[in-house]
Every structure is written in structure tokens, then in C-alpha cells.
Amino acid sequence: MQESTITIQTRDGIALQTWRWAPAGAPRAAVQLQHGLGEHAGRYRRFGEALTAAGYVVYAPDGRGSGRSAAGAYGRWGRDGWPGWVDDVWQLNQHIRTEHPALALGLVGHSMGSFATQQFLLDHSDAVQAAVLLGTSEPAGIAAMLSAEGPVDLSSLNQGFEHRTGFEWLSRDAVEVDKYCADPACGFVPEPFQGLQTLAWAADPAELARVRKDLPILLLSGDADPIAGPGGAAVQLVGQRYRDAGVHDVEVVLYSQARHELLNETNRDEVTARLLAFLDRTLRR
């Protein structure tokens, strides 16, 4: 895997430090990867290696307020707040299109990145050839929870799990949980999201009707993920909303006992293989 860094400028002046992971030969397609809240794109290097080994060129930004882009000010979202998160997806999309105008492009979003992806697709579903939502949920409920006054507190998500670190909800793999806890760029308490109420648009049938009908969408979740609802019910609801909107290639896969970070779970090889099979089917046909 060939690793380099590019910089993407946001509309409100933030320099997003973005990993570019490339295969040894000419890429067959491109993947844009959006990480979640309280983490950074460097945690996806192992997944990037799997993607580049399969012939994909990968772009993985440290989002605003995250990783190298935060410059130490973790959880500070900038002037544009949540709408800026969503527009950042578009800015990187356009950069990838400039570098690889002939390649099919898939968008993979995890957790908060999956919510940015859901909102992004309302306006830009024609800008990607496939979308994957990892560790996702029903967006209106998430918008309400994270729009509450005061700092964002996710500690309640660990209820029902063992309390060794407080982050057991992320994965059954204790080694991966410990890596997260030891990483100073993970687990920070962010400032409140400005403009997050716009995420609720992604639950509106009239808005979802604007998503193009031939866009393949894959939703992957653990059925023990606390944001997925009991048994993954909230993920199933998201998938059904896309089907009700007329999108005809929607697949929902729930993994028994798996928690939030599927790419860091004990069955991550199975998850990675399923995701690669979907990308091969939709981007390389």
C-alpha cells in the first residue's frame, strides 16, 4: 500500500488532513471513507490495506475537529458545525473526481460518518456509485440526542456491557478497545453540534425520495450495537425507508453479538470480506 497525505480545504477554512492509500498498480475504483465521532482516519489503515490489496485507491480524511485536522483542538467543529461535516464529504468527493474522473467511486461511512453519508445522499446521490453505512442508526433520533444542551456524553452507551474501560460498547475485542483508550486522539468530549437538527432531514420521506433509485446501499451493523436499537431494529428501519423511497438495491446485514466498530470487531475479517464483495459487485462491474 502506498501511503501519502493530501489536504482538503473546507468552505469555512479548515485544512482536512486526508490519507491517500493507493494500490501498487493502476486503481480499478475509488473509495471515500468517513470515520466516526471521537476518532480519526488512521484507525482505518488495516481496512485501507485490504481495500488497496483489492485494487482500490482510498481517501480517508481526519474530519474537522478530529485527528491531525484538529491540531490538538479535538471536538471543535468550526464555524459551519454539522452542515460543515456534510459539506466536507462533498469537497473530498469533488477532489477525488478531479484526480480520478474515470473511476467509479464508493462512499463508506462509519457511525457519525454514516450519518453524514445519509444526509449527503439527499443532495448528491448521483456523485457516488455505491454507499455503505457502518454502525449506523435512525438519524432523527441521533439528531435529537446529540443536539441536547451541554457536552456530548456517550457514557450511557456502555450500559449493559462490562465496565472495564467504559468503551466496551465499541467491540468485543479487548485489545482493540485498549488501543482506542490509549489513543489521545480518541474518546474526547466534543463541543455541541451546531446545525445538527438538519440531520433529521434524512428521516423525511420527501427528502429520501430525492435519492436516486439505482444507488446500491449496504448497511452493516452488529445486533448488539447500542445505537442500532434492539436487535438492530433502527438499522432495519433505515434500510426500509430507502426501499420505501424506491431505492431497489438495499441490503441490511446484522452480525450476531457484534458491537459498534465492526472493522475492529472479533469478526472483522468476515465484515471486511462482505464489504469488499459489495464494492466489487457495484464498482467494478
PDB file of C-alpha atoms in Angstrom:
ATOM      1  CA  MET A   1       0.000   0.000   0.000  1.00  0.00           C
ATOM      2  CA  GLN A   2       1.347   3.421  -0.975  1.00  0.00           C
ATOM      3  CA  GLU A   3       0.528   5.989   1.710  1.00  0.00           C
ATOM      4  CA  SER A   4       0.533   9.747   1.344  1.00  0.00           C
ATOM      5  CA  THR A   5      -1.325  12.779   2.716  1.00  0.00           C
ATOM      6  CA  ILE A   6      -3.314  15.385   0.837  1.00  0.00           C
ATOM      7  CA  THR A   7      -5.071  18.445   2.244  1.00  0.00           C
ATOM      8  CA  ILE A   8      -8.702  19.318   1.526  1.00  0.00           C
ATOM      9  CA  GLN A   9      -9.876  22.845   2.298  1.00  0.00           C
ATOM     10  CA  THR A  10     -13.340  23.171   3.801  1.00  0.00           C
ATOM     11  CA  ARG A  11     -15.640  26.049   2.939  1.00  0.00           C
ATOM     12  CA  ASP A  12     -15.011  27.583   6.387  1.00  0.00           C
ATOM     13  CA  GLY A  13     -11.239  27.423   6.165  1.00  0.00           C
ATOM     14  CA  ILE A  14     -10.275  24.149   7.878  1.00  0.00           C
ATOM     15  CA  ALA A  15      -7.457  22.083   6.357  1.00  0.00           C
ATOM     16  CA  LEU A  16      -8.564  18.437   6.420  1.00  0.00           C
ATOM     17  CA  GLN A  17      -5.537  16.142   6.563  1.00  0.00           C
ATOM     18  CA  THR A  18      -6.516  13.211   4.368  1.00  0.00           C
ATOM     19  CA  TRP A  19      -4.824   9.854   3.989  1.00  0.00           C
ATOM     20  CA  ARG A  20      -4.471   8.614   0.426  1.00  0.00           C
ATOM     21  CA  TRP A  21      -3.877   4.875   0.252  1.00  0.00           C
ATOM     22  CA  ALA A  22      -3.126   3.565  -3.222  1.00  0.00           C
ATOM     23  CA  PRO A  23      -2.529   0.119  -4.711  1.00  0.00           C
ATOM     24  CA  ALA A  24       0.757  -0.765  -6.369  1.00  0.00           C
ATOM     25  CA  GLY A  25      -0.775  -0.692  -9.845  1.00  0.00           C
ATOM     26  CA  ALA A  26      -3.444   1.390 -11.523  1.00  0.00           C
ATOM     27  CA  PRO A  27      -6.569   1.549  -9.304  1.00  0.00           C
ATOM     28  CA  ARG A  28      -9.749  -0.140 -10.507  1.00  0.00           C
ATOM     29  CA  ALA A  29     -12.092   2.098  -8.487  1.00  0.00           C
ATOM     30  CA  ALA A  30     -12.007   4.613  -5.635  1.00  0.00           C
ATOM     31  CA  VAL A  31     -13.356   4.535  -2.075  1.00  0.00           C
ATOM     32  CA  GLN A  32     -14.063   7.551   0.127  1.00  0.00           C
ATOM     33  CA  LEU A  33     -14.030   6.646   3.826  1.00  0.00           C
ATOM     34  CA  GLN A  34     -15.646   8.818   6.534  1.00  0.00           C
ATOM     35  CA  HIS A  35     -14.817   7.969  10.160  1.00  0.00           C
ATOM     36  CA  GLY A  36     -16.966   8.459  13.242  1.00  0.00           C
ATOM     37  CA  LEU A  37     -17.147  10.699  16.294  1.00  0.00           C
ATOM     38  CA  GLY A  38     -14.235  10.716  18.740  1.00  0.00           C
ATOM     39  CA  GLU A  39     -11.748   9.001  16.458  1.00  0.00           C
ATOM     40  CA  HIS A  40      -9.675   9.543  13.310  1.00  0.00           C
ATOM     41  CA  ALA A  41      -8.934   8.010   9.928  1.00  0.00           C
ATOM     42  CA  GLY A  42      -5.598   6.497  10.934  1.00  0.00           C
ATOM     43  CA  ARG A  43      -7.546   3.801  12.777  1.00  0.00           C
ATOM     44  CA  TYR A  44      -8.714   2.506   9.365  1.00  0.00           C
ATOM     45  CA  ARG A  45      -5.254   1.733   7.985  1.00  0.00           C
ATOM     46  CA  ARG A  46      -5.826  -2.035   8.299  1.00  0.00           C
ATOM     47  CA  PHE A  47      -9.046  -1.706   6.297  1.00  0.00           C
ATOM     48  CA  GLY A  48      -7.213   0.506   3.816  1.00  0.00           C
ATOM     49  CA  GLU A  49      -4.677  -2.259   3.291  1.00  0.00           C
ATOM     50  CA  ALA A  50      -7.472  -4.688   2.450  1.00  0.00           C
ATOM     51  CA  LEU A  51      -9.011  -2.206   0.011  1.00  0.00           C
ATOM     52  CA  THR A  52      -5.746  -1.398  -1.766  1.00  0.00           C
ATOM     53  CA  ALA A  53      -4.901  -5.104  -2.000  1.00  0.00           C
ATOM     54  CA  ALA A  54      -8.189  -5.462  -3.891  1.00  0.00           C
ATOM     55  CA  GLY A  55      -7.217  -2.661  -6.301  1.00  0.00           C
ATOM     56  CA  TYR A  56      -8.969   0.344  -4.759  1.00  0.00           C
ATOM     57  CA  VAL A  57      -7.499   3.785  -4.152  1.00  0.00           C
ATOM     58  CA  VAL A  58      -8.747   5.078  -0.793  1.00  0.00           C
ATOM     59  CA  TYR A  59      -9.217   8.597   0.570  1.00  0.00           C
ATOM     60  CA  ALA A  60      -9.716   8.791   4.344  1.00  0.00           C
ATOM     61  CA  PRO A  61      -9.857  12.277   5.917  1.00  0.00           C
ATOM     62  CA  ASP A  62      -9.300  13.159   9.532  1.00  0.00           C
ATOM     63  CA  GLY A  63     -12.580  15.028   9.860  1.00  0.00           C
ATOM     64  CA  ARG A  64     -12.963  18.522  11.278  1.00  0.00           C
ATOM     65  CA  GLY A  65     -12.114  18.529  14.981  1.00  0.00           C
ATOM     66  CA  SER A  66     -10.523  15.098  14.647  1.00  0.00           C
ATOM     67  CA  GLY A  67      -7.094  13.535  14.236  1.00  0.00           C
ATOM     68  CA  ARG A  68      -4.420  15.618  12.556  1.00  0.00           C
ATOM     69  CA  SER A  69      -7.009  18.079  11.246  1.00  0.00           C
ATOM     70  CA  ALA A  70      -7.846  19.148  14.825  1.00  0.00           C
ATOM     71  CA  ALA A  71      -4.276  20.329  15.521  1.00  0.00           C
ATOM     72  CA  GLY A  72      -4.874  19.345  19.149  1.00  0.00           C
ATOM     73  CA  ALA A  73      -8.262  21.070  19.459  1.00  0.00           C
ATOM     74  CA  TYR A  74     -10.293  17.862  19.428  1.00  0.00           C
ATOM     75  CA  GLY A  75     -14.050  18.166  19.178  1.00  0.00           C
ATOM     76  CA  ARG A  76     -14.098  21.756  17.925  1.00  0.00           C
ATOM     77  CA  TRP A  77     -16.261  21.734  14.839  1.00  0.00           C
ATOM     78  CA  GLY A  78     -15.524  25.132  13.311  1.00  0.00           C
ATOM     79  CA  ARG A  79     -17.882  27.846  12.118  1.00  0.00           C
ATOM     80  CA  ASP A  80     -20.060  25.574   9.984  1.00  0.00           C
ATOM     81  CA  GLY A  81     -20.591  22.842  12.579  1.00  0.00           C
ATOM     82  CA  TRP A  82     -22.595  19.840  11.413  1.00  0.00           C
ATOM     83  CA  PRO A  83     -23.542  21.240   7.971  1.00  0.00           C
ATOM     84  CA  GLY A  84     -19.796  21.652   7.527  1.00  0.00           C
ATOM     85  CA  TRP A  85     -19.288  17.939   8.280  1.00  0.00           C
ATOM     86  CA  VAL A  86     -21.681  17.095   5.452  1.00  0.00           C
ATOM     87  CA  ASP A  87     -20.212  19.605   3.016  1.00  0.00           C
ATOM     88  CA  ASP A  88     -16.727  18.241   3.760  1.00  0.00           C
ATOM     89  CA  VAL A  89     -17.884  14.924   2.250  1.00  0.00           C
ATOM     90  CA  TRP A  90     -18.776  16.833  -0.922  1.00  0.00           C
ATOM     91  CA  GLN A  91     -15.463  18.718  -1.025  1.00  0.00           C
ATOM     92  CA  LEU A  92     -13.464  15.487  -0.865  1.00  0.00           C
ATOM     93  CA  ASN A  93     -15.793  13.858  -3.382  1.00  0.00           C
ATOM     94  CA  GLN A  94     -15.015  16.616  -5.845  1.00  0.00           C
ATOM     95  CA  HIS A  95     -11.279  16.278  -5.263  1.00  0.00           C
ATOM     96  CA  ILE A  96     -11.419  12.546  -5.933  1.00  0.00           C
ATOM     97  CA  ARG A  97     -13.401  13.189  -9.108  1.00  0.00           C
ATOM     98  CA  THR A  98     -10.694  15.598 -10.249  1.00  0.00           C
ATOM     99  CA  GLU A  99      -7.931  13.060  -9.628  1.00  0.00           C
ATOM    100  CA  HIS A 100      -9.843  10.049 -10.990  1.00  0.00           C
ATOM    101  CA  PRO A 101     -12.579  11.250 -13.348  1.00  0.00           C
ATOM    102  CA  ALA A 102     -12.984   7.834 -14.985  1.00  0.00           C
ATOM    103  CA  LEU A 103     -13.198   5.705 -11.837  1.00  0.00           C
ATOM    104  CA  ALA A 104     -16.330   4.536 -10.066  1.00  0.00           C
ATOM    105  CA  LEU A 105     -16.492   5.878  -6.506  1.00  0.00           C
ATOM    106  CA  GLY A 106     -17.901   4.244  -3.394  1.00  0.00           C
ATOM    107  CA  LEU A 107     -18.676   6.095  -0.154  1.00  0.00           C
ATOM    108  CA  VAL A 108     -18.205   4.253   3.163  1.00  0.00           C
ATOM    109  CA  GLY A 109     -19.275   5.987   6.384  1.00  0.00           C
ATOM    110  CA  HIS A 110     -18.952   4.683   9.941  1.00  0.00           C
ATOM    111  CA  SER A 111     -21.106   5.937  12.822  1.00  0.00           C
ATOM    112  CA  MET A 112     -21.099   9.771  12.646  1.00  0.00           C
ATOM    113  CA  GLY A 113     -19.597   9.352   9.188  1.00  0.00           C
ATOM    114  CA  SER A 114     -22.597   7.201   8.294  1.00  0.00           C
ATOM    115  CA  PHE A 115     -24.967   9.977   9.374  1.00  0.00           C
ATOM    116  CA  ALA A 116     -23.035  12.490   7.281  1.00  0.00           C
ATOM    117  CA  THR A 117     -23.359   9.997   4.424  1.00  0.00           C
ATOM    118  CA  GLN A 118     -27.132   9.669   4.927  1.00  0.00           C
ATOM    119  CA  GLN A 119     -27.544  13.439   4.738  1.00  0.00           C
ATOM    120  CA  PHE A 120     -25.050  13.791   1.866  1.00  0.00           C
ATOM    121  CA  LEU A 121     -27.033  11.340  -0.261  1.00  0.00           C
ATOM    122  CA  LEU A 122     -30.129  13.549  -0.134  1.00  0.00           C
ATOM    123  CA  ASP A 123     -28.388  16.061  -2.412  1.00  0.00           C
ATOM    124  CA  HIS A 124     -25.555  14.116  -4.011  1.00  0.00           C
ATOM    125  CA  SER A 125     -26.589  10.523  -4.617  1.00  0.00           C
ATOM    126  CA  ASP A 126     -25.552  10.980  -8.246  1.00  0.00           C
ATOM    127  CA  ALA A 127     -21.963  11.688  -7.117  1.00  0.00           C
ATOM    128  CA  VAL A 128     -21.240   8.114  -5.967  1.00  0.00           C
ATOM    129  CA  GLN A 129     -21.815   4.669  -7.439  1.00  0.00           C
ATOM    130  CA  ALA A 130     -22.359   2.861  -4.115  1.00  0.00           C
ATOM    131  CA  ALA A 131     -22.786   3.689  -0.423  1.00  0.00           C
ATOM    132  CA  VAL A 132     -22.020   1.684   2.720  1.00  0.00           C
ATOM    133  CA  LEU A 133     -23.348   2.608   6.178  1.00  0.00           C
ATOM    134  CA  LEU A 134     -21.434   1.025   9.078  1.00  0.00           C
ATOM    135  CA  GLY A 135     -22.508   1.339  12.710  1.00  0.00           C
ATOM    136  CA  THR A 136     -25.461   3.477  11.686  1.00  0.00           C
ATOM    137  CA  SER A 137     -28.934   4.145  13.077  1.00  0.00           C
ATOM    138  CA  GLU A 138     -32.126   6.122  12.619  1.00  0.00           C
ATOM    139  CA  PRO A 139     -30.964   9.724  12.019  1.00  0.00           C
ATOM    140  CA  ALA A 140     -33.782  11.739  13.620  1.00  0.00           C
ATOM    141  CA  GLY A 141     -33.244  10.106  16.999  1.00  0.00           C
ATOM    142  CA  ILE A 142     -29.496  10.643  16.821  1.00  0.00           C
ATOM    143  CA  ALA A 143     -30.040  14.288  15.887  1.00  0.00           C
ATOM    144  CA  ALA A 144     -32.266  14.789  18.931  1.00  0.00           C
ATOM    145  CA  MET A 145     -29.831  13.025  21.284  1.00  0.00           C
ATOM    146  CA  LEU A 146     -26.741  14.915  20.126  1.00  0.00           C
ATOM    147  CA  SER A 147     -28.496  18.291  19.839  1.00  0.00           C
ATOM    148  CA  ALA A 148     -29.222  18.403  23.571  1.00  0.00           C
ATOM    149  CA  GLU A 149     -27.645  21.221  25.554  1.00  0.00           C
ATOM    150  CA  GLY A 150     -24.247  20.656  27.147  1.00  0.00           C
ATOM    151  CA  PRO A 151     -21.284  18.466  26.185  1.00  0.00           C
ATOM    152  CA  VAL A 152     -21.905  15.303  24.191  1.00  0.00           C
ATOM    153  CA  ASP A 153     -21.786  12.399  26.677  1.00  0.00           C
ATOM    154  CA  LEU A 154     -21.728   8.895  25.234  1.00  0.00           C
ATOM    155  CA  SER A 155     -21.067   7.059  28.505  1.00  0.00           C
ATOM    156  CA  SER A 156     -24.633   5.766  28.614  1.00  0.00           C
ATOM    157  CA  LEU A 157     -23.896   3.635  25.559  1.00  0.00           C
ATOM    158  CA  ASN A 158     -21.818   1.297  27.744  1.00  0.00           C
ATOM    159  CA  GLN A 159     -24.798   0.330  29.879  1.00  0.00           C
ATOM    160  CA  GLY A 160     -25.407  -3.364  29.543  1.00  0.00           C
ATOM    161  CA  PHE A 161     -21.751  -4.156  28.850  1.00  0.00           C
ATOM    162  CA  GLU A 162     -18.873  -4.964  31.179  1.00  0.00           C
ATOM    163  CA  HIS A 163     -17.317  -1.785  32.597  1.00  0.00           C
ATOM    164  CA  ARG A 164     -13.582  -2.380  32.370  1.00  0.00           C
ATOM    165  CA  THR A 165     -12.839   0.861  30.447  1.00  0.00           C
ATOM    166  CA  GLY A 166     -16.255   2.361  29.699  1.00  0.00           C
ATOM    167  CA  PHE A 167     -15.787   1.750  25.966  1.00  0.00           C
ATOM    168  CA  GLU A 168     -16.703  -1.924  25.822  1.00  0.00           C
ATOM    169  CA  TRP A 169     -19.685  -0.961  23.633  1.00  0.00           C
ATOM    170  CA  LEU A 170     -17.230  -0.449  20.759  1.00  0.00           C
ATOM    171  CA  SER A 171     -16.015  -4.040  20.358  1.00  0.00           C
ATOM    172  CA  ARG A 172     -15.760  -7.495  21.941  1.00  0.00           C
ATOM    173  CA  ASP A 173     -12.025  -7.376  21.154  1.00  0.00           C
ATOM    174  CA  ALA A 174     -10.368  -6.097  24.350  1.00  0.00           C
ATOM    175  CA  VAL A 175      -7.123  -5.358  22.502  1.00  0.00           C
ATOM    176  CA  GLU A 176      -8.926  -3.001  20.118  1.00  0.00           C
ATOM    177  CA  VAL A 177     -10.759  -1.300  22.990  1.00  0.00           C
ATOM    178  CA  ASP A 178      -7.452  -0.761  24.792  1.00  0.00           C
ATOM    179  CA  LYS A 179      -5.912   0.735  21.646  1.00  0.00           C
ATOM    180  CA  TYR A 180      -8.802   3.192  21.480  1.00  0.00           C
ATOM    181  CA  CYS A 181      -8.414   4.158  25.136  1.00  0.00           C
ATOM    182  CA  ALA A 182      -4.644   4.649  24.784  1.00  0.00           C
ATOM    183  CA  ASP A 183      -5.005   6.898  21.735  1.00  0.00           C
ATOM    184  CA  PRO A 184      -5.028  10.585  22.762  1.00  0.00           C
ATOM    185  CA  ALA A 185      -6.965  11.417  19.587  1.00  0.00           C
ATOM    186  CA  CYS A 186      -9.850   9.120  20.580  1.00  0.00           C
ATOM    187  CA  GLY A 187     -12.613   9.357  23.148  1.00  0.00           C
ATOM    188  CA  PHE A 188     -12.576  13.122  23.535  1.00  0.00           C
ATOM    189  CA  VAL A 189     -15.656  15.042  24.700  1.00  0.00           C
ATOM    190  CA  PRO A 190     -16.703  17.292  21.795  1.00  0.00           C
ATOM    191  CA  GLU A 191     -18.462  20.617  21.869  1.00  0.00           C
ATOM    192  CA  PRO A 192     -22.203  20.593  20.999  1.00  0.00           C
ATOM    193  CA  PHE A 193     -23.078  20.233  17.343  1.00  0.00           C
ATOM    194  CA  GLN A 194     -24.367  23.392  15.728  1.00  0.00           C
ATOM    195  CA  GLY A 195     -26.917  22.713  12.991  1.00  0.00           C
ATOM    196  CA  LEU A 196     -27.315  19.017  13.770  1.00  0.00           C
ATOM    197  CA  GLN A 197     -31.092  19.316  13.543  1.00  0.00           C
ATOM    198  CA  THR A 198     -30.641  19.226   9.746  1.00  0.00           C
ATOM    199  CA  LEU A 199     -29.698  15.535  10.077  1.00  0.00           C
ATOM    200  CA  ALA A 200     -33.373  14.786  10.734  1.00  0.00           C
ATOM    201  CA  TRP A 201     -33.997  15.540   7.054  1.00  0.00           C
ATOM    202  CA  ALA A 202     -32.514  12.108   6.335  1.00  0.00           C
ATOM    203  CA  ALA A 203     -35.582  10.571   8.008  1.00  0.00           C
ATOM    204  CA  ASP A 204     -38.077  12.581   5.934  1.00  0.00           C
ATOM    205  CA  PRO A 205     -39.741  10.510   3.175  1.00  0.00           C
ATOM    206  CA  ALA A 206     -39.983  13.563   0.911  1.00  0.00           C
ATOM    207  CA  GLU A 207     -36.223  14.133   1.234  1.00  0.00           C
ATOM    208  CA  LEU A 208     -35.376  10.452   0.812  1.00  0.00           C
ATOM    209  CA  ALA A 209     -37.368  10.429  -2.421  1.00  0.00           C
ATOM    210  CA  ARG A 210     -34.549  12.503  -3.932  1.00  0.00           C
ATOM    211  CA  VAL A 211     -32.043   9.651  -3.535  1.00  0.00           C
ATOM    212  CA  ARG A 212     -31.558   8.069  -6.922  1.00  0.00           C
ATOM    213  CA  LYS A 213     -33.356   4.776  -7.281  1.00  0.00           C
ATOM    214  CA  ASP A 214     -30.471   2.761  -8.730  1.00  0.00           C
ATOM    215  CA  LEU A 215     -27.937   3.563  -5.984  1.00  0.00           C
ATOM    216  CA  PRO A 216     -26.727   0.356  -4.270  1.00  0.00           C
ATOM    217  CA  ILE A 217     -26.749   0.791  -0.482  1.00  0.00           C
ATOM    218  CA  LEU A 218     -25.325  -1.665   2.048  1.00  0.00           C
ATOM    219  CA  LEU A 219     -25.994  -1.319   5.783  1.00  0.00           C
ATOM    220  CA  LEU A 220     -23.797  -3.359   8.142  1.00  0.00           C
ATOM    221  CA  SER A 221     -24.315  -3.431  11.910  1.00  0.00           C
ATOM    222  CA  GLY A 222     -23.836  -5.542  14.966  1.00  0.00           C
ATOM    223  CA  ASP A 223     -27.111  -6.533  16.573  1.00  0.00           C
ATOM    224  CA  ALA A 224     -25.544  -5.685  19.957  1.00  0.00           C
ATOM    225  CA  ASP A 225     -24.552  -2.169  18.861  1.00  0.00           C
ATOM    226  CA  PRO A 226     -26.340   0.126  21.345  1.00  0.00           C
ATOM    227  CA  ILE A 227     -27.135   2.762  18.703  1.00  0.00           C
ATOM    228  CA  ALA A 228     -28.684   0.155  16.399  1.00  0.00           C
ATOM    229  CA  GLY A 229     -31.771  -0.351  18.545  1.00  0.00           C
ATOM    230  CA  PRO A 230     -32.909  -3.695  19.987  1.00  0.00           C
ATOM    231  CA  GLY A 231     -31.618  -6.431  17.692  1.00  0.00           C
ATOM    232  CA  GLY A 232     -30.679  -3.851  15.067  1.00  0.00           C
ATOM    233  CA  ALA A 233     -34.242  -2.558  14.644  1.00  0.00           C
ATOM    234  CA  ALA A 234     -33.131   1.028  13.941  1.00  0.00           C
ATOM    235  CA  VAL A 235     -30.810  -0.168  11.169  1.00  0.00           C
ATOM    236  CA  GLN A 236     -33.607  -2.212   9.631  1.00  0.00           C
ATOM    237  CA  LEU A 237     -35.786   0.908   9.752  1.00  0.00           C
ATOM    238  CA  VAL A 238     -33.197   2.937   7.811  1.00  0.00           C
ATOM    239  CA  GLY A 239     -32.973   0.225   5.180  1.00  0.00           C
ATOM    240  CA  GLN A 240     -36.749   0.032   4.846  1.00  0.00           C
ATOM    241  CA  ARG A 241     -37.022   3.796   4.442  1.00  0.00           C
ATOM    242  CA  TYR A 242     -34.691   3.628   1.457  1.00  0.00           C
ATOM    243  CA  ARG A 243     -36.776   0.820  -0.034  1.00  0.00           C
ATOM    244  CA  ASP A 244     -39.977   2.768   0.592  1.00  0.00           C
ATOM    245  CA  ALA A 245     -38.356   5.703  -1.247  1.00  0.00           C
ATOM    246  CA  GLY A 246     -37.932   3.464  -4.281  1.00  0.00           C
ATOM    247  CA  VAL A 247     -34.251   2.534  -3.927  1.00  0.00           C
ATOM    248  CA  HIS A 248     -34.212  -1.029  -5.198  1.00  0.00           C
ATOM    249  CA  ASP A 249     -30.735  -2.310  -4.219  1.00  0.00           C
ATOM    250  CA  VAL A 250     -30.698  -2.057  -0.409  1.00  0.00           C
ATOM    251  CA  GLU A 251     -29.128  -4.756   1.746  1.00  0.00           C
ATOM    252  CA  VAL A 252     -29.094  -4.888   5.555  1.00  0.00           C
ATOM    253  CA  VAL A 253     -26.702  -7.295   7.297  1.00  0.00           C
ATOM    254  CA  LEU A 254     -26.752  -7.747  11.083  1.00  0.00           C
ATOM    255  CA  TYR A 255     -23.962  -9.658  12.824  1.00  0.00           C
ATOM    256  CA  SER A 256     -24.928 -11.616  15.923  1.00  0.00           C
ATOM    257  CA  GLN A 257     -23.399 -10.312  19.166  1.00  0.00           C
ATOM    258  CA  ALA A 258     -21.238  -7.762  17.339  1.00  0.00           C
ATOM    259  CA  ARG A 259     -20.961  -4.256  18.761  1.00  0.00           C
ATOM    260  CA  HIS A 260     -20.362  -0.810  17.263  1.00  0.00           C
ATOM    261  CA  GLU A 261     -16.995  -0.869  15.470  1.00  0.00           C
ATOM    262  CA  LEU A 262     -17.397  -3.719  13.013  1.00  0.00           C
ATOM    263  CA  LEU A 263     -13.997  -3.138  11.416  1.00  0.00           C
ATOM    264  CA  ASN A 264     -12.408  -3.616  14.850  1.00  0.00           C
ATOM    265  CA  GLU A 265     -14.645  -6.478  15.967  1.00  0.00           C
ATOM    266  CA  THR A 266     -13.667 -10.110  16.533  1.00  0.00           C
ATOM    267  CA  ASN A 267     -15.361 -10.989  13.217  1.00  0.00           C
ATOM    268  CA  ARG A 268     -13.761  -8.102  11.290  1.00  0.00           C
ATOM    269  CA  ASP A 269     -12.401 -10.408   8.575  1.00  0.00           C
ATOM    270  CA  GLU A 270     -15.939 -11.590   7.826  1.00  0.00           C
ATOM    271  CA  VAL A 271     -17.185  -7.991   7.745  1.00  0.00           C
ATOM    272  CA  THR A 272     -14.329  -6.858   5.505  1.00  0.00           C
ATOM    273  CA  ALA A 273     -14.975  -9.710   3.069  1.00  0.00           C
ATOM    274  CA  ARG A 274     -18.692  -8.851   2.882  1.00  0.00           C
ATOM    275  CA  LEU A 275     -17.923  -5.195   2.282  1.00  0.00           C
ATOM    276  CA  LEU A 276     -15.341  -5.954  -0.405  1.00  0.00           C
ATOM    277  CA  ALA A 277     -17.764  -8.274  -2.177  1.00  0.00           C
ATOM    278  CA  PHE A 278     -20.326  -5.459  -2.274  1.00  0.00           C
ATOM    279  CA  LEU A 279     -17.797  -2.958  -3.636  1.00  0.00           C
ATOM    280  CA  ASP A 280     -16.594  -5.444  -6.237  1.00  0.00           C
ATOM    281  CA  ARG A 281     -20.169  -6.024  -7.366  1.00  0.00           C
ATOM    282  CA  THR A 282     -21.139  -2.363  -7.557  1.00  0.00           C
ATOM    283  CA  LEU A 283     -17.937  -0.535  -8.535  1.00  0.00           C
ATOM    284  CA  ARG A 284     -16.139  -2.978 -10.796  1.00  0.00           C
ATOM    285  CA  ARG A 285     -18.999  -4.294 -12.917  1.00  0.00           C
TER     286      ARG A 285
END
